Tab-separated table of C-alpha atoms in Angstrom:
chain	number	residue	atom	x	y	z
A	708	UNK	CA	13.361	0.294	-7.542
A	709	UNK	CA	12.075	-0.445	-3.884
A	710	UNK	CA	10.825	-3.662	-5.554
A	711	UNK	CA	13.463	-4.783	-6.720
A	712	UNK	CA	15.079	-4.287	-3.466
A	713	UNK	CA	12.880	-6.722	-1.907
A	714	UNK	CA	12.545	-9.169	-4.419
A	715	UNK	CA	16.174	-9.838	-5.076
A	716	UNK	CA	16.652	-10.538	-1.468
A	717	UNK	CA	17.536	-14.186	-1.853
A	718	UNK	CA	17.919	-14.053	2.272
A	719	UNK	CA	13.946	-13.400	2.811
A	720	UNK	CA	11.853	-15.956	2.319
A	721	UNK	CA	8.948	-13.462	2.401
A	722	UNK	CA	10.156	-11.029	0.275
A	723	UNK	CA	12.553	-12.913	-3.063
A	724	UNK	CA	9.847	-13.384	-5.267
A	725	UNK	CA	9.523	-12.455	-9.232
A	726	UNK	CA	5.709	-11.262	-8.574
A	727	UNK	CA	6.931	-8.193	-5.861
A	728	UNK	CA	7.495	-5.891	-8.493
A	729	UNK	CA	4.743	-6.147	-10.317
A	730	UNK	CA	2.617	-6.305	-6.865
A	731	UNK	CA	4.428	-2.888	-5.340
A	732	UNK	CA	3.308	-1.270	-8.927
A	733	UNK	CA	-0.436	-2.156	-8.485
A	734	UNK	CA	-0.336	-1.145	-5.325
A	735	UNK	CA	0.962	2.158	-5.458
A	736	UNK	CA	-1.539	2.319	-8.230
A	737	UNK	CA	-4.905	2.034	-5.847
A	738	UNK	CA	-2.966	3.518	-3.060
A	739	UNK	CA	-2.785	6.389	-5.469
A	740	UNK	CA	-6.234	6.560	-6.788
A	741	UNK	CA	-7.446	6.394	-3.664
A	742	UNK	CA	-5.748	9.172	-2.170
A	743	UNK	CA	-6.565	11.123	-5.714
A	744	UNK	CA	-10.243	10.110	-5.176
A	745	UNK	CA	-10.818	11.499	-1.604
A	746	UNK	CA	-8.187	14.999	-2.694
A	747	UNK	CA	-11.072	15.555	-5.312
A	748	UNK	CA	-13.760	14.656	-3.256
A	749	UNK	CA	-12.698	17.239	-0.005
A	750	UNK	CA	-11.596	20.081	-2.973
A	751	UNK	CA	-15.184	19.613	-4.465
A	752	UNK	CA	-16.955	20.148	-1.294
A	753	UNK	CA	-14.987	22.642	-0.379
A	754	UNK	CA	-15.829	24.778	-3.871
A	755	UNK	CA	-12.387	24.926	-4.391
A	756	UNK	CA	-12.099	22.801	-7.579
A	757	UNK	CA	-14.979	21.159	-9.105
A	758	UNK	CA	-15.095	17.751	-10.574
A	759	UNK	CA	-17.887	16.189	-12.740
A	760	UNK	CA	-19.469	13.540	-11.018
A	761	UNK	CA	-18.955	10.621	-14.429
A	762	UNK	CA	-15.216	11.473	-13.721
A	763	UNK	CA	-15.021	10.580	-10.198
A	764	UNK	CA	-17.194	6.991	-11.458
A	765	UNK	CA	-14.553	6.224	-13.974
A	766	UNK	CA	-12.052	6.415	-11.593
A	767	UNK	CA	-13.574	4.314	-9.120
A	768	UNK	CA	-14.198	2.107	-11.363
A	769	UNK	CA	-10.547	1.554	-12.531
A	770	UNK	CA	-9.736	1.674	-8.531
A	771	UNK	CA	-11.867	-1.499	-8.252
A	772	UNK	CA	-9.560	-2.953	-11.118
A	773	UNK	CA	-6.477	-2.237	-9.406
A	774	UNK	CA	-7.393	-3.899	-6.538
A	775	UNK	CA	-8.992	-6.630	-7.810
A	776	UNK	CA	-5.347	-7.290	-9.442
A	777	UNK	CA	-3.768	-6.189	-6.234
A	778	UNK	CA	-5.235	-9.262	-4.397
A	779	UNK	CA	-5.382	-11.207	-6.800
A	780	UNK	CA	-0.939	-10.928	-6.815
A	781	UNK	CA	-1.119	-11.445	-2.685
A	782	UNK	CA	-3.403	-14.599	-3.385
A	783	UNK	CA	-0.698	-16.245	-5.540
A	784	UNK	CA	1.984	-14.782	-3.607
A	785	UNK	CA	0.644	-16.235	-0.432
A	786	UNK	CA	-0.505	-19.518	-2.065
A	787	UNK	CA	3.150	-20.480	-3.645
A	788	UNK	CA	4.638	-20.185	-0.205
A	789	UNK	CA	2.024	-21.625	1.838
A	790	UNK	CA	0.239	-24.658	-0.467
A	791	UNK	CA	3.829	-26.684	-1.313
A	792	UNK	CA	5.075	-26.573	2.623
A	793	UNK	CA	8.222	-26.447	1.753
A	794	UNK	CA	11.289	-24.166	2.903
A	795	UNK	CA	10.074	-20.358	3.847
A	796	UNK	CA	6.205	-22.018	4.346
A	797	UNK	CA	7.229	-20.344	8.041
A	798	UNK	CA	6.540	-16.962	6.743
A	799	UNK	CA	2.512	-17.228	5.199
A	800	UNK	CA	2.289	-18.681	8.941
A	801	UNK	CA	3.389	-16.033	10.508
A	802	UNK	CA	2.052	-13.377	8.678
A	803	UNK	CA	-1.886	-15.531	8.630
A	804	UNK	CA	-1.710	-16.395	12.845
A	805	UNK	CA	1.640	-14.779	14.154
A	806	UNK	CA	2.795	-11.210	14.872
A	807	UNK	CA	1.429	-9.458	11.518
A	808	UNK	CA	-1.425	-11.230	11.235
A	809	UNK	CA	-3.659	-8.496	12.403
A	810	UNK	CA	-2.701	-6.498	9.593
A	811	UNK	CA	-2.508	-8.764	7.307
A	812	UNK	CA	-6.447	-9.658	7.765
A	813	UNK	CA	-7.334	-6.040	8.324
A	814	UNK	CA	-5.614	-5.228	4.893
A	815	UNK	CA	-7.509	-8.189	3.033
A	816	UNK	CA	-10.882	-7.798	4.659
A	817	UNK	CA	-10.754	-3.821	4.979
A	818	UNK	CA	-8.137	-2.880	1.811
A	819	UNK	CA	-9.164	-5.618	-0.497
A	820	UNK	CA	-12.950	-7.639	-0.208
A	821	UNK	CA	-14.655	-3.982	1.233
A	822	UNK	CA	-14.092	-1.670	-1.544
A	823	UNK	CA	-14.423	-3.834	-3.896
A	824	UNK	CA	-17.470	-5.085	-3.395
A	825	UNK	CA	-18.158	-1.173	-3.084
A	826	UNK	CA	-16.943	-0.375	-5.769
A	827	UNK	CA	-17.564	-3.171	-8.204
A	828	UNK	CA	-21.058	-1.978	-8.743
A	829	UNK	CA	-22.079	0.824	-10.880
A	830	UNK	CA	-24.825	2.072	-8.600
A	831	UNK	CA	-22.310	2.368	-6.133
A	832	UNK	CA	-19.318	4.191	-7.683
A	833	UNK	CA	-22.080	6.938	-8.727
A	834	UNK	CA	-22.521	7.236	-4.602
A	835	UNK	CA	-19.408	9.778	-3.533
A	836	UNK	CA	-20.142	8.766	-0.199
A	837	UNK	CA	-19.418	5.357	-0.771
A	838	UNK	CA	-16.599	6.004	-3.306
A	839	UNK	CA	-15.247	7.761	-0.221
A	840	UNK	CA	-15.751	5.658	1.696
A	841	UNK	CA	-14.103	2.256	-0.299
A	842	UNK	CA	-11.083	5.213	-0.549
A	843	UNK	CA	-10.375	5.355	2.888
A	844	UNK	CA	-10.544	1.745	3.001
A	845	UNK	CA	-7.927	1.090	0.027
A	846	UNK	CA	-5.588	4.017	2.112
A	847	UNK	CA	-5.754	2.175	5.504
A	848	UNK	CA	-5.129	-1.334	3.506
A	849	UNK	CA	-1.661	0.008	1.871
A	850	UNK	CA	-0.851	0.799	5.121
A	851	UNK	CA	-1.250	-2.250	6.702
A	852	UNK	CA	0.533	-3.833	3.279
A	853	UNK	CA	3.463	-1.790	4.643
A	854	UNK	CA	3.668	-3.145	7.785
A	855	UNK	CA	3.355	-6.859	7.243
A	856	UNK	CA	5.094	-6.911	3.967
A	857	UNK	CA	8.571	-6.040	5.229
A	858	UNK	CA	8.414	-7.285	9.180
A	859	UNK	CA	6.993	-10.322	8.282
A	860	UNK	CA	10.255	-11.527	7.170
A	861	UNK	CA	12.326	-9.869	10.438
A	862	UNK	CA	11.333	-12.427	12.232
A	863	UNK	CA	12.292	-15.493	10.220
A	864	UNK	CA	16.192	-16.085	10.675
A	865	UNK	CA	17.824	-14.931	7.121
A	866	UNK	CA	19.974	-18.380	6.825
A	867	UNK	CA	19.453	-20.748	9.521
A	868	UNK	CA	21.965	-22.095	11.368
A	869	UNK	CA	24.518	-19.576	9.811
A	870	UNK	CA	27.172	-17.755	12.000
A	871	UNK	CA	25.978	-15.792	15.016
A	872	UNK	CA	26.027	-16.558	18.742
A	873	UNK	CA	27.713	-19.012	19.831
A	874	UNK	CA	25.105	-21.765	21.356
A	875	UNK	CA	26.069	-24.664	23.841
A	876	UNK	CA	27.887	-25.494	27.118
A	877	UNK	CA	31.793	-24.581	27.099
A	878	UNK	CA	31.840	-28.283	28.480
A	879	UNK	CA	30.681	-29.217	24.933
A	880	UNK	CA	32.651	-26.849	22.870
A	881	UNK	CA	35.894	-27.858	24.633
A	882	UNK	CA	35.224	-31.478	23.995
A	883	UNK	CA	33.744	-31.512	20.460
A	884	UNK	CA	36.562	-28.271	19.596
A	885	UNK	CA	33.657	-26.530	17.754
A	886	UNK	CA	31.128	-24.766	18.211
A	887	UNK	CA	27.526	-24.487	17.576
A	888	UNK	CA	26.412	-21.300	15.899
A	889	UNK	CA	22.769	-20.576	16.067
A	890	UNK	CA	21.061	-16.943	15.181
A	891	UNK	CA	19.527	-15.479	18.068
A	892	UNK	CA	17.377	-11.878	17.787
A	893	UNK	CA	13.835	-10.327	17.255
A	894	UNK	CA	13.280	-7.174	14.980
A	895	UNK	CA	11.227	-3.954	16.649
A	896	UNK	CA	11.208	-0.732	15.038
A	897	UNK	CA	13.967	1.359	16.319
A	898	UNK	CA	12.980	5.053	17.296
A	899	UNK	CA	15.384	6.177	14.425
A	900	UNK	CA	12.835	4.504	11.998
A	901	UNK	CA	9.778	5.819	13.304
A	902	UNK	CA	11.214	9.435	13.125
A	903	UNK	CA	12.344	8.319	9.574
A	904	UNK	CA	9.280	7.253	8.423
A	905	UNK	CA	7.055	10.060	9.744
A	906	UNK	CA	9.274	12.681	8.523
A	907	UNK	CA	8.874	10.817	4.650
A	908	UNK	CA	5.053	10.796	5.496
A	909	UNK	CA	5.127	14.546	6.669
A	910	UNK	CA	7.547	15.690	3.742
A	911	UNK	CA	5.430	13.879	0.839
A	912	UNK	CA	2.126	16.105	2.420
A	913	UNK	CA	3.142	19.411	2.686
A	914	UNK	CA	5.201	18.647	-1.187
A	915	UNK	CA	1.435	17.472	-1.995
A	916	UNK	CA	-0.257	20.811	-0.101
A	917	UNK	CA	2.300	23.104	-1.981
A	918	UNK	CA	1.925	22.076	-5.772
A	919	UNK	CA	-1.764	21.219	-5.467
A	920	UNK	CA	-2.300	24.802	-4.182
A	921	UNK	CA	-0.076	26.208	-6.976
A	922	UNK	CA	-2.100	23.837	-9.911
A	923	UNK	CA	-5.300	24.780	-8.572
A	924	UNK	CA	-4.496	28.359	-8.704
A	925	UNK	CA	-3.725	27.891	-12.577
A	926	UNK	CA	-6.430	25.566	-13.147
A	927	UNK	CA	-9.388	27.503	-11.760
A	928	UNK	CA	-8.128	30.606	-13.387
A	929	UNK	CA	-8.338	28.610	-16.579
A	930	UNK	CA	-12.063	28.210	-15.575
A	931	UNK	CA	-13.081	31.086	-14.795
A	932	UNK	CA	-11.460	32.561	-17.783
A	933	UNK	CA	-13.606	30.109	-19.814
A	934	UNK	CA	-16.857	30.718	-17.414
A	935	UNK	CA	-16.409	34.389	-18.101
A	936	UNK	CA	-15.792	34.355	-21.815
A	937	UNK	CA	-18.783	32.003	-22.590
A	938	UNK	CA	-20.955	34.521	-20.599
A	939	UNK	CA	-19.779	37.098	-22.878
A	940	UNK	CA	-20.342	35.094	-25.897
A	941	UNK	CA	-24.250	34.119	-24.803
A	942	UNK	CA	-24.616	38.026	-23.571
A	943	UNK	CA	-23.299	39.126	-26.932
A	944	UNK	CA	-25.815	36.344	-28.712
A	945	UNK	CA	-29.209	37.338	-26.843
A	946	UNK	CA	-27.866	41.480	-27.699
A	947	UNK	CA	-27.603	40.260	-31.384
């Protein structure tokens, strides 16, 4: 639904585009394996749930195709804007050398290229360090996709030269009888936001502490149920 959002925004040069849907999906989708990845890796070493080892390779192995498909969207959602020049080619510029550019780069070279050059190697996705490691990466990336993504377009005007302040000497608006609108402004994150934001952040981990604690009681009683009944079944063989 947030996709939609975005990419029906006619206004936003950065955001109305028929590919944002299907690039917030595959996002959330290595976000998510990420963050599932390094949940099973910290339960594991912490003996609280185990996980087989081919398991945790099969996922990071379809986290490498997720983001392979997840850059592969920002390449030709970044190349249709920027490559013609035409109207909203202000927005790849600003997002490649202006204000978000910093996380822009930091989500290609550290969400994107990293882990999967990690992770696109067999060797490597059978090393939990490093599948921890590419995890972490993906995680920081996503956020960084969250930042530039939406205030990239803030600070491009929504229509230019629309109504909004009124520009010009009164000299020239008395003489002419109209007046020259022009948009003035720059976007900043108001405190409201932040607060907003961190409380969704906060809310979605403890939701995420509270059910995992509540499957993993089920789920390891489920084990050692089966742990103690195949005991039984090999004690009962060897006495036979």
């Amino acid at each position: 639904m947030t996709a939609w959002i975005f990419g029906l925004e006619m206004a936003k040069e950065g955001w109305y585009s028929a590919i944002m849907a299907p690039l917030f999906v595959v996002s959330a989708m290595d976000s998510g394996l990420a963050l599932l990845l390094l949940s099973l890796l910290g339960l594991d070493k912490a003996g609280v749930f185990r996980v087989e080892k081919k398991l945790m390779s099969n996922l990071a192995g379809l986290l490498a195709t997720c983001i392979a498909i997840d850059g592969f969207l920002v390449g030709c959602e970044v190349l249709t804007m920027a490559y013609p020049g035409a109207a909203g080619a202000e927005t790849p510029a600003i997002m490649a050398t202006g204000v978000t550019a910093s996380f822009f780069w930091f989500e290609i070279l550290v969400g994107v290229v990293i882990p999967f050059a990690i992770l696109v190697f067999a060797k490597n996705r059978a090393r939990m360090g490093l599948v921890a490691f590419a995890s972490v990466c993906v995680v920081l990336g996503a956020f960084c996709k969250r930042v530039w993504l939406p205030l990239t377009s803030f600070f491009e005007f929504n229509v230019a030269g629309g109504p909004g302040v009124i520009s010009g000497s009164t000299e020239a608006i008395r003489s002419t009888g109209t007046a020259a609108w022009s948009l003035h402004g720059l976007y900043a994150p108001q405190p409201v936001e932040i607060v907003i934001v961190v409380g969704v952040i906060a809310l979605g981990a403890l939701a995420f502490v509270v059910l995992s604690q509540k499957l993993l009681k089920g789920s390891q009683a489920q084990v050692d149920a089966a742990r103690t009944a195949k005991a039984s079944s090999q004690a009962a063989a060897k006495a036979a």
